[in-house]
PDB file of C-alpha atoms in Angstrom:
ATOM      1  CA  MET F   1      50.435 126.589 -57.476  1.00  0.00           C
ATOM      2  CA  ASN F   2      52.519 128.042 -60.328  1.00  0.00           C
ATOM      3  CA  SER F   3      55.902 127.250 -58.724  1.00  0.00           C
ATOM      4  CA  LEU F   4      54.947 123.591 -58.396  1.00  0.00           C
ATOM      5  CA  SER F   5      55.755 120.911 -60.938  1.00  0.00           C
ATOM      6  CA  PRO F   6      52.881 119.284 -62.840  1.00  0.00           C
ATOM      7  CA  VAL F   7      53.309 116.123 -60.754  1.00  0.00           C
ATOM      8  CA  GLN F   8      53.153 118.108 -57.503  1.00  0.00           C
ATOM      9  CA  ARG F   9      50.014 119.909 -58.695  1.00  0.00           C
ATOM     10  CA  GLN F  10      48.411 116.580 -59.613  1.00  0.00           C
ATOM     11  CA  VAL F  11      49.237 115.115 -56.191  1.00  0.00           C
ATOM     12  CA  LEU F  12      47.776 118.142 -54.398  1.00  0.00           C
ATOM     13  CA  GLN F  13      44.639 118.098 -56.555  1.00  0.00           C
ATOM     14  CA  VAL F  14      44.122 114.432 -55.684  1.00  0.00           C
ATOM     15  CA  ALA F  15      45.149 114.603 -52.015  1.00  0.00           C
ATOM     16  CA  MET F  16      43.002 117.619 -51.137  1.00  0.00           C
ATOM     17  CA  PRO F  17      39.584 115.958 -51.630  1.00  0.00           C
ATOM     18  CA  LEU F  18      40.821 112.679 -50.127  1.00  0.00           C
ATOM     19  CA  PHE F  19      42.003 114.414 -46.950  1.00  0.00           C
ATOM     20  CA  PHE F  20      38.847 116.510 -46.878  1.00  0.00           C
ATOM     21  CA  ARG F  21      36.556 113.517 -47.158  1.00  0.00           C
ATOM     22  CA  PHE F  22      38.360 110.924 -45.060  1.00  0.00           C
ATOM     23  CA  GLY F  23      40.675 112.930 -42.810  1.00  0.00           C
ATOM     24  CA  TYR F  24      44.431 112.835 -42.657  1.00  0.00           C
ATOM     25  CA  ASN F  25      44.949 109.483 -40.907  1.00  0.00           C
ATOM     26  CA  ARG F  26      42.679 107.387 -43.114  1.00  0.00           C
ATOM     27  CA  VAL F  27      44.327 108.416 -46.395  1.00  0.00           C
ATOM     28  CA  THR F  28      47.486 106.547 -47.332  1.00  0.00           C
ATOM     29  CA  THR F  29      50.298 107.587 -49.620  1.00  0.00           C
ATOM     30  CA  GLU F  30      49.475 104.507 -51.689  1.00  0.00           C
ATOM     31  CA  GLU F  31      45.940 105.824 -52.279  1.00  0.00           C
ATOM     32  CA  ILE F  32      47.240 109.276 -53.179  1.00  0.00           C
ATOM     33  CA  ALA F  33      49.759 107.855 -55.652  1.00  0.00           C
ATOM     34  CA  LYS F  34      47.143 105.566 -57.219  1.00  0.00           C
ATOM     35  CA  GLU F  35      44.596 108.383 -57.602  1.00  0.00           C
ATOM     36  CA  ALA F  36      47.276 110.676 -59.046  1.00  0.00           C
ATOM     37  CA  GLY F  37      48.292 108.016 -61.563  1.00  0.00           C
ATOM     38  CA  ILE F  38      51.894 107.879 -60.371  1.00  0.00           C
ATOM     39  CA  SER F  39      54.071 105.366 -58.572  1.00  0.00           C
ATOM     40  CA  LYS F  40      54.618 105.564 -54.844  1.00  0.00           C
ATOM     41  CA  LYS F  41      58.305 106.167 -55.593  1.00  0.00           C
ATOM     42  CA  THR F  42      57.443 109.212 -57.711  1.00  0.00           C
ATOM     43  CA  LEU F  43      55.157 110.501 -54.957  1.00  0.00           C
ATOM     44  CA  TYR F  44      58.002 110.284 -52.430  1.00  0.00           C
ATOM     45  CA  GLU F  45      60.339 112.052 -54.854  1.00  0.00           C
ATOM     46  CA  VAL F  46      58.052 115.107 -54.986  1.00  0.00           C
ATOM     47  CA  PHE F  47      56.698 114.895 -51.418  1.00  0.00           C
ATOM     48  CA  PRO F  48      58.909 112.951 -48.980  1.00  0.00           C
ATOM     49  CA  SER F  49      55.993 112.447 -46.560  1.00  0.00           C
ATOM     50  CA  LYS F  50      52.260 112.820 -46.251  1.00  0.00           C
ATOM     51  CA  LEU F  51      52.902 115.743 -43.902  1.00  0.00           C
ATOM     52  CA  ASP F  52      54.757 117.511 -46.696  1.00  0.00           C
ATOM     53  CA  ILE F  53      51.618 117.265 -48.820  1.00  0.00           C
ATOM     54  CA  VAL F  54      49.505 118.848 -46.075  1.00  0.00           C
ATOM     55  CA  ILE F  55      52.027 121.604 -45.479  1.00  0.00           C
ATOM     56  CA  GLN F  56      52.055 122.375 -49.199  1.00  0.00           C
ATOM     57  CA  LEU F  57      48.238 122.534 -49.241  1.00  0.00           C
ATOM     58  CA  PHE F  58      48.371 125.215 -46.528  1.00  0.00           C
ATOM     59  CA  LYS F  59      51.072 127.096 -48.409  1.00  0.00           C
ATOM     60  CA  VAL F  60      48.915 127.067 -51.541  1.00  0.00           C
ATOM     61  CA  ALA F  61      45.996 128.479 -49.534  1.00  0.00           C
ATOM     62  CA  GLY F  62      48.250 131.239 -48.201  1.00  0.00           C
ATOM     63  CA  ARG F  63      49.574 132.061 -51.666  1.00  0.00           C
ATOM     64  CA  THR F  64      46.000 132.296 -52.962  1.00  0.00           C
ATOM     65  CA  ILE F  65      45.167 134.932 -50.360  1.00  0.00           C
ATOM     66  CA  ASN F  66      48.451 136.778 -50.904  1.00  0.00           C
ATOM     67  CA  HIS F  67      47.833 136.760 -54.656  1.00  0.00           C
ATOM     68  CA  PHE F  68      44.429 138.363 -54.147  1.00  0.00           C
ATOM     69  CA  LEU F  69      45.927 141.049 -51.904  1.00  0.00           C
ATOM     70  CA  ALA F  70      48.820 141.736 -54.291  1.00  0.00           C
ATOM     71  CA  GLU F  71      46.875 141.692 -57.556  1.00  0.00           C
ATOM     72  CA  THR F  72      43.621 143.385 -56.588  1.00  0.00           C
ATOM     73  CA  PRO F  73      43.699 147.177 -56.778  1.00  0.00           C
ATOM     74  CA  GLN F  74      43.717 148.850 -53.386  1.00  0.00           C
ATOM     75  CA  PRO F  75      40.226 149.799 -52.279  1.00  0.00           C
ATOM     76  CA  THR F  76      38.830 153.272 -52.244  1.00  0.00           C
ATOM     77  CA  ALA F  77      36.014 154.405 -49.994  1.00  0.00           C
ATOM     78  CA  GLU F  78      33.595 153.485 -52.793  1.00  0.00           C
ATOM     79  CA  THR F  79      35.070 150.023 -53.453  1.00  0.00           C
ATOM     80  CA  PHE F  80      35.981 148.998 -49.905  1.00  0.00           C
ATOM     81  CA  ALA F  81      32.851 146.906 -49.220  1.00  0.00           C
ATOM     82  CA  THR F  82      33.299 144.945 -52.450  1.00  0.00           C
ATOM     83  CA  TYR F  83      37.017 144.476 -51.746  1.00  0.00           C
ATOM     84  CA  LEU F  84      36.325 143.184 -48.231  1.00  0.00           C
ATOM     85  CA  LYS F  85      33.606 140.801 -49.445  1.00  0.00           C
ATOM     86  CA  GLU F  86      35.932 139.395 -52.095  1.00  0.00           C
ATOM     87  CA  LEU F  87      38.752 138.954 -49.574  1.00  0.00           C
ATOM     88  CA  LEU F  88      36.373 137.081 -47.256  1.00  0.00           C
ATOM     89  CA  ARG F  89      35.206 134.901 -50.155  1.00  0.00           C
ATOM     90  CA  VAL F  90      38.770 134.052 -51.188  1.00  0.00           C
ATOM     91  CA  THR F  91      39.732 133.352 -47.564  1.00  0.00           C
ATOM     92  CA  ALA F  92      36.664 131.187 -46.952  1.00  0.00           C
ATOM     93  CA  GLN F  93      37.327 129.267 -50.145  1.00  0.00           C
ATOM     94  CA  ALA F  94      40.937 128.625 -49.090  1.00  0.00           C
ATOM     95  CA  ASN F  95      39.774 127.632 -45.585  1.00  0.00           C
ATOM     96  CA  ALA F  96      37.104 125.298 -46.982  1.00  0.00           C
ATOM     97  CA  THR F  97      39.886 123.101 -48.335  1.00  0.00           C
ATOM     98  CA  PHE F  98      40.510 121.788 -44.830  1.00  0.00           C
ATOM     99  CA  SER F  99      37.730 119.699 -43.303  1.00  0.00           C
ATOM    100  CA  ARG F 100      37.089 119.148 -39.642  1.00  0.00           C
ATOM    101  CA  PRO F 101      38.078 115.436 -39.789  1.00  0.00           C
ATOM    102  CA  MET F 102      41.349 116.408 -41.439  1.00  0.00           C
ATOM    103  CA  ILE F 103      42.146 119.044 -38.826  1.00  0.00           C
ATOM    104  CA  LYS F 104      41.183 116.709 -35.956  1.00  0.00           C
ATOM    105  CA  ASP F 105      43.406 113.960 -37.345  1.00  0.00           C
ATOM    106  CA  ILE F 106      46.348 116.328 -37.667  1.00  0.00           C
ATOM    107  CA  ALA F 107      45.801 117.583 -34.100  1.00  0.00           C
ATOM    108  CA  GLN F 108      45.913 113.995 -32.814  1.00  0.00           C
ATOM    109  CA  THR F 109      48.796 112.886 -35.034  1.00  0.00           C
ATOM    110  CA  ASP F 110      51.210 115.795 -35.086  1.00  0.00           C
ATOM    111  CA  ARG F 111      50.902 118.542 -32.497  1.00  0.00           C
ATOM    112  CA  ARG F 112      53.770 120.510 -34.054  1.00  0.00           C
ATOM    113  CA  LEU F 113      52.017 120.642 -37.421  1.00  0.00           C
ATOM    114  CA  MET F 114      48.748 121.573 -35.724  1.00  0.00           C
ATOM    115  CA  SER F 115      50.568 124.381 -33.960  1.00  0.00           C
ATOM    116  CA  ARG F 116      51.865 125.591 -37.339  1.00  0.00           C
ATOM    117  CA  ILE F 117      48.355 125.459 -38.779  1.00  0.00           C
ATOM    118  CA  ASP F 118      46.957 127.408 -35.828  1.00  0.00           C
ATOM    119  CA  GLN F 119      49.760 129.932 -36.214  1.00  0.00           C
ATOM    120  CA  PHE F 120      48.957 130.277 -39.923  1.00  0.00           C
ATOM    121  CA  ARG F 121      45.271 130.807 -39.258  1.00  0.00           C
ATOM    122  CA  ARG F 122      45.729 133.206 -36.360  1.00  0.00           C
ATOM    123  CA  THR F 123      48.582 135.293 -37.614  1.00  0.00           C
ATOM    124  CA  PHE F 124      48.609 135.082 -41.386  1.00  0.00           C
ATOM    125  CA  LEU F 125      44.873 135.087 -42.110  1.00  0.00           C
ATOM    126  CA  ARG F 126      43.776 137.311 -39.275  1.00  0.00           C
ATOM    127  CA  GLN F 127      46.669 139.721 -39.765  1.00  0.00           C
ATOM    128  CA  ARG F 128      45.693 140.169 -43.420  1.00  0.00           C
ATOM    129  CA  LEU F 129      42.083 140.826 -42.414  1.00  0.00           C
ATOM    130  CA  LEU F 130      43.184 143.297 -39.735  1.00  0.00           C
ATOM    131  CA  GLU F 131      45.284 145.174 -42.305  1.00  0.00           C
ATOM    132  CA  VAL F 132      42.291 145.449 -44.630  1.00  0.00           C
ATOM    133  CA  LEU F 133      40.024 146.673 -41.827  1.00  0.00           C
ATOM    134  CA  GLN F 134      42.633 149.258 -40.866  1.00  0.00           C
ATOM    135  CA  LYS F 135      42.563 150.464 -44.492  1.00  0.00           C
ATOM    136  CA  GLY F 136      38.790 150.743 -44.215  1.00  0.00           C
ATOM    137  CA  ARG F 137      39.152 152.792 -41.062  1.00  0.00           C
ATOM    138  CA  ALA F 138      41.735 155.048 -42.740  1.00  0.00           C
ATOM    139  CA  LEU F 139      39.372 155.524 -45.699  1.00  0.00           C
ATOM    140  CA  GLY F 140      36.661 156.615 -43.269  1.00  0.00           C
ATOM    141  CA  VAL F 141      34.441 153.669 -44.195  1.00  0.00           C
ATOM    142  CA  LEU F 142      34.571 151.948 -40.791  1.00  0.00           C
ATOM    143  CA  ASN F 143      33.547 153.445 -37.486  1.00  0.00           C
ATOM    144  CA  PRO F 144      36.711 154.534 -35.649  1.00  0.00           C
ATOM    145  CA  ASN F 145      35.279 153.226 -32.352  1.00  0.00           C
ATOM    146  CA  ILE F 146      35.080 149.602 -33.533  1.00  0.00           C
ATOM    147  CA  ASP F 147      37.583 147.295 -31.837  1.00  0.00           C
ATOM    148  CA  LEU F 148      39.281 145.786 -34.874  1.00  0.00           C
ATOM    149  CA  GLY F 149      40.823 142.900 -32.901  1.00  0.00           C
ATOM    150  CA  VAL F 150      37.418 141.744 -31.705  1.00  0.00           C
ATOM    151  CA  THR F 151      36.004 142.271 -35.199  1.00  0.00           C
ATOM    152  CA  VAL F 152      38.720 140.093 -36.746  1.00  0.00           C
ATOM    153  CA  THR F 153      38.108 137.357 -34.158  1.00  0.00           C
ATOM    154  CA  ALA F 154      34.363 137.470 -34.753  1.00  0.00           C
ATOM    155  CA  ILE F 155      34.744 137.319 -38.535  1.00  0.00           C
ATOM    156  CA  GLY F 156      37.196 134.436 -38.189  1.00  0.00           C
ATOM    157  CA  CYS F 157      34.789 132.489 -35.982  1.00  0.00           C
ATOM    158  CA  VAL F 158      31.854 133.134 -38.286  1.00  0.00           C
ATOM    159  CA  MET F 159      33.863 132.032 -41.308  1.00  0.00           C
ATOM    160  CA  ASP F 160      35.007 128.879 -39.512  1.00  0.00           C
ATOM    161  CA  HIS F 161      31.441 127.982 -38.626  1.00  0.00           C
ATOM    162  CA  LEU F 162      30.043 128.821 -42.047  1.00  0.00           C
ATOM    163  CA  VAL F 163      32.683 126.799 -43.835  1.00  0.00           C
ATOM    164  CA  HIS F 164      32.706 123.993 -41.249  1.00  0.00           C
ATOM    165  CA  PRO F 165      29.281 123.836 -39.567  1.00  0.00           C
ATOM    166  CA  ASP F 166      30.321 120.655 -37.778  1.00  0.00           C
ATOM    167  CA  ALA F 167      32.931 122.671 -35.888  1.00  0.00           C
ATOM    168  CA  THR F 168      30.437 123.803 -33.248  1.00  0.00           C
ATOM    169  CA  ASP F 169      32.051 121.405 -30.784  1.00  0.00           C
ATOM    170  CA  GLN F 170      34.991 123.823 -30.627  1.00  0.00           C
ATOM    171  CA  PRO F 171      33.801 126.906 -28.729  1.00  0.00           C
ATOM    172  CA  LEU F 172      35.809 130.099 -28.788  1.00  0.00           C
ATOM    173  CA  ASN F 173      38.073 130.235 -25.775  1.00  0.00           C
ATOM    174  CA  ASP F 174      39.824 133.020 -23.889  1.00  0.00           C
ATOM    175  CA  ARG F 175      43.184 132.123 -25.447  1.00  0.00           C
ATOM    176  CA  GLU F 176      41.813 132.823 -28.939  1.00  0.00           C
ATOM    177  CA  LEU F 177      40.401 136.162 -27.816  1.00  0.00           C
ATOM    178  CA  ASP F 178      43.714 137.106 -26.219  1.00  0.00           C
ATOM    179  CA  GLN F 179      45.633 136.356 -29.433  1.00  0.00           C
ATOM    180  CA  THR F 180      43.824 138.911 -31.562  1.00  0.00           C
TER     181      THR F 180
END
């Protein structure tokens, strides 16, 4: 969040728990502005729409994961397990920002944004995990016979269900398996 202005950071810090608790549709820009202690006009100056706030929240989550990957020393065979656990913790923490009601609201309200979110989760997050698992394989830590695509999908599903236990109404489908 370093490249954001103090007002933008305040808006995101306020909007995140509101969206998480009530979902996207039930939170108004008026409520966000009031909770952030700013005028609605100021809110629209820093975020022209509520969608812009959500998009920025996803960007912040992505930057958090990228920061971990860029700033954490590359794993060795001895440190790989710890590195992987920390990456999963950081990823789960970033993913926990987005509640099931929020995601469902976005899916119903804006299919294009939902498509972008799905793309982010499937390509960005899973690609980073795949890269780390490939490092583990190269270090000789992981069994070379493990299908890394299936492993990434399984870890992603487990993380989704650990972070969002109410998501069990969304079973894994063939399309998700094909996209790994």
